[in-house]
Amino acid sequence: MSKSENRRHLFISHHHRDDALVDKFTSLLGSKGWDVRNSSIRAKPENQERLDKGMIKEATLKRLLRMKVSWASTVVVLIGQQTHQRPWVNWEIDQAHAQGKRIVGVFEQGGKESDIPKSLEKYASSIVGWNSNSIQQAIDNGENTFQKPDGSTRSTVNASANTEC
């Protein structure tokens, strides 16, 4: 298999404080032969400070994120302790859905079902535990597998998250 056949273009949605988890995720898949290209925003500390202070216009950030989601074949959402509280994560998931992207949630080690963002509950193609085989199958094989953090089977999505108010 050539290097380009092993390449995956992903947008990895995550809480910015989980940047180390993104590295761990790409290393996990890299150890299984994948060359992961991640288009998500990973701000340097000085740029993160500008983001946190609102010095970058929201419209500019949304335009950039739309382009980065568009480039990716699949959007992966790393489900960590604070992921569900991040408005930008939900926005990125909504954008991925609007663009018709496959959306795969991956629980970080120690993650909980209560950590799943509302938009991921609504639009996930698959949610899997931190297991390279499960992750690769969810991304590549289009398997719509829904797991709990421990890898056991869960219902597809939380029905209450799909109810419009």
Short mmCIF file of C-alpha atoms in Angstrom, two decimals:
data_model
loop_
_atom_site.label_atom_id
_atom_site.label_comp_id
_atom_site.label_asym_id
_atom_site.label_seq_id
_atom_site.Cartn_x
_atom_site.Cartn_y
_atom_site.Cartn_z
CA MET A 1 0.00 0.00 0.00
CA SER A 2 1.38 3.41 -0.92
CA LYS A 3 1.77 6.29 1.52
CA SER A 4 -1.14 8.19 -0.10
CA GLU A 5 -3.45 5.16 0.38
CA ASN A 6 -2.69 5.35 4.10
CA ARG A 7 -3.37 9.09 4.30
CA ARG A 8 -6.58 10.29 5.98
CA HIS A 9 -7.73 13.90 5.88
CA LEU A 10 -9.52 14.54 9.15
CA PHE A 11 -10.84 17.54 10.98
CA ILE A 12 -10.35 16.71 14.66
CA SER A 13 -12.81 18.71 16.75
CA HIS A 14 -11.66 19.10 20.34
CA HIS A 15 -11.44 21.42 23.31
CA HIS A 16 -8.27 23.49 22.79
CA ARG A 17 -6.94 22.33 26.16
CA ASP A 18 -6.97 18.80 24.74
CA ASP A 19 -4.28 19.48 22.11
CA ALA A 20 -2.08 16.78 23.68
CA LEU A 21 -4.96 14.35 23.18
CA VAL A 22 -4.99 15.20 19.46
CA ASP A 23 -1.30 14.24 19.32
CA LYS A 24 -2.06 11.00 21.17
CA PHE A 25 -4.93 10.26 18.76
CA THR A 26 -2.85 10.82 15.62
CA SER A 27 -0.03 8.73 17.12
CA LEU A 28 -2.47 5.90 17.87
CA LEU A 29 -3.63 5.81 14.26
CA GLY A 30 -0.09 6.37 13.00
CA SER A 31 1.03 3.25 14.86
CA LYS A 32 -1.53 1.35 12.78
CA GLY A 33 -0.12 2.64 9.49
CA TRP A 34 -2.23 5.73 8.91
CA ASP A 35 -0.83 9.10 7.89
CA VAL A 36 -3.32 11.45 9.55
CA ARG A 37 -3.60 14.98 8.18
CA ASN A 38 -5.49 17.13 10.66
CA SER A 39 -7.04 20.39 9.48
CA SER A 40 -8.37 21.55 12.86
CA ILE A 41 -7.15 24.75 14.47
CA ARG A 42 -4.40 24.23 17.00
CA ALA A 43 -3.48 27.70 18.14
CA LYS A 44 -0.08 28.63 19.45
CA PRO A 45 -0.30 30.16 22.95
CA GLU A 46 -0.08 33.75 21.69
CA ASN A 47 -2.82 33.10 19.10
CA GLN A 48 -4.97 31.30 21.68
CA GLU A 49 -4.72 34.39 23.85
CA ARG A 50 -5.98 36.51 20.92
CA LEU A 51 -8.87 34.06 20.43
CA ASP A 52 -9.72 34.06 24.14
CA LYS A 53 -9.75 37.87 24.21
CA GLY A 54 -12.07 38.04 21.20
CA MET A 55 -9.48 39.81 19.04
CA ILE A 56 -10.36 37.66 16.03
CA LYS A 57 -13.75 38.35 14.49
CA GLU A 58 -16.21 35.49 14.86
CA ALA A 59 -17.07 35.69 11.15
CA THR A 60 -13.39 35.24 10.26
CA LEU A 61 -13.06 32.25 12.54
CA LYS A 62 -16.25 30.66 11.15
CA ARG A 63 -15.06 31.13 7.56
CA LEU A 64 -11.71 29.51 8.38
CA LEU A 65 -13.36 26.60 10.20
CA ARG A 66 -15.85 26.01 7.34
CA MET A 67 -12.92 25.74 4.91
CA LYS A 68 -11.03 23.37 7.19
CA VAL A 69 -14.09 21.13 7.70
CA SER A 70 -14.70 21.18 3.95
CA TRP A 71 -11.15 19.94 3.25
CA ALA A 72 -11.53 16.90 5.51
CA SER A 73 -13.16 13.66 4.45
CA THR A 74 -14.31 12.91 8.02
CA VAL A 75 -14.81 14.97 11.15
CA VAL A 76 -13.64 13.27 14.33
CA VAL A 77 -14.85 14.63 17.66
CA LEU A 78 -12.61 13.79 20.62
CA ILE A 79 -14.97 13.38 23.56
CA GLY A 80 -13.22 14.65 26.66
CA GLN A 81 -14.31 15.92 30.04
CA GLN A 82 -15.16 19.44 28.83
CA THR A 83 -15.97 18.79 25.18
CA HIS A 84 -19.74 18.99 25.65
CA GLN A 85 -19.40 22.46 27.18
CA ARG A 86 -17.59 23.96 24.18
CA PRO A 87 -19.87 25.98 21.87
CA TRP A 88 -17.29 25.85 19.05
CA VAL A 89 -17.25 22.04 19.12
CA ASN A 90 -21.03 21.97 18.62
CA TRP A 91 -20.71 24.59 15.86
CA GLU A 92 -18.06 22.48 14.07
CA ILE A 93 -20.29 19.39 14.31
CA ASP A 94 -23.24 21.37 12.92
CA GLN A 95 -21.03 22.56 10.04
CA ALA A 96 -19.86 19.02 9.32
CA HIS A 97 -23.47 17.86 9.20
CA ALA A 98 -24.43 20.76 6.90
CA GLN A 99 -21.58 19.77 4.57
CA GLY A 100 -22.61 16.10 4.57
CA LYS A 101 -19.45 14.89 6.32
CA ARG A 102 -19.11 11.63 8.18
CA ILE A 103 -18.93 12.49 11.90
CA VAL A 104 -17.19 10.08 14.26
CA GLY A 105 -17.07 10.60 18.01
CA VAL A 106 -14.18 9.02 19.93
CA PHE A 107 -14.18 8.82 23.72
CA GLU A 108 -10.88 9.74 25.28
CA GLN A 109 -9.64 7.23 27.82
CA GLY A 110 -11.73 7.83 30.92
CA GLY A 111 -14.42 9.65 28.94
CA LYS A 112 -18.09 9.45 29.94
CA GLU A 113 -21.34 9.40 28.01
CA SER A 114 -22.30 12.63 29.79
CA ASP A 115 -19.35 14.28 27.96
CA ILE A 116 -20.96 13.86 24.50
CA PRO A 117 -21.80 17.23 22.88
CA LYS A 118 -25.48 17.77 21.99
CA SER A 119 -24.74 18.16 18.28
CA LEU A 120 -22.77 14.91 18.28
CA GLU A 121 -25.77 13.12 19.81
CA LYS A 122 -27.89 14.52 16.96
CA TYR A 123 -25.57 13.99 14.00
CA ALA A 124 -22.99 11.30 14.81
CA SER A 125 -22.40 8.66 12.17
CA SER A 126 -20.61 6.61 14.81
CA ILE A 127 -19.35 6.93 18.40
CA VAL A 128 -16.60 4.59 19.54
CA GLY A 129 -14.23 4.00 22.41
CA TRP A 130 -10.48 4.66 22.39
CA ASN A 131 -9.57 1.63 20.30
CA SER A 132 -7.62 1.92 17.04
CA ASN A 133 -9.56 -0.85 15.28
CA SER A 134 -12.94 0.63 16.22
CA ILE A 135 -11.80 4.10 15.20
CA GLN A 136 -10.41 2.96 11.85
CA GLN A 137 -13.55 0.98 11.04
CA ALA A 138 -15.79 3.91 11.97
CA ILE A 139 -13.81 6.26 9.72
CA ASP A 140 -13.07 4.01 6.76
CA ASN A 141 -15.69 1.32 6.61
CA GLY A 142 -18.64 3.57 7.24
CA GLU A 143 -19.75 1.36 10.10
CA ASN A 144 -22.38 3.15 12.12
CA THR A 145 -21.26 1.67 15.40
CA PHE A 146 -22.32 3.27 18.67
CA GLN A 147 -20.33 2.35 21.75
CA LYS A 148 -20.06 3.36 25.35
CA PRO A 149 -16.64 4.56 26.55
CA ASP A 150 -15.69 0.99 27.49
CA GLY A 151 -16.41 -0.25 23.96
CA SER A 152 -19.70 -1.98 24.81
CA THR A 153 -22.74 -1.32 22.62
CA ARG A 154 -24.99 1.67 23.28
CA SER A 155 -28.16 2.85 21.57
CA THR A 156 -27.45 4.90 18.46
CA VAL A 157 -28.11 8.32 19.97
CA ASN A 158 -29.75 9.90 22.96
CA ALA A 159 -33.39 10.26 21.89
CA SER A 160 -33.86 13.37 24.04
CA ALA A 161 -31.08 15.14 22.13
CA ASN A 162 -33.00 14.60 18.88
CA THR A 163 -36.20 16.14 20.17
CA GLU A 164 -36.81 19.65 18.90
CA CYS A 165 -38.15 22.03 21.51
#
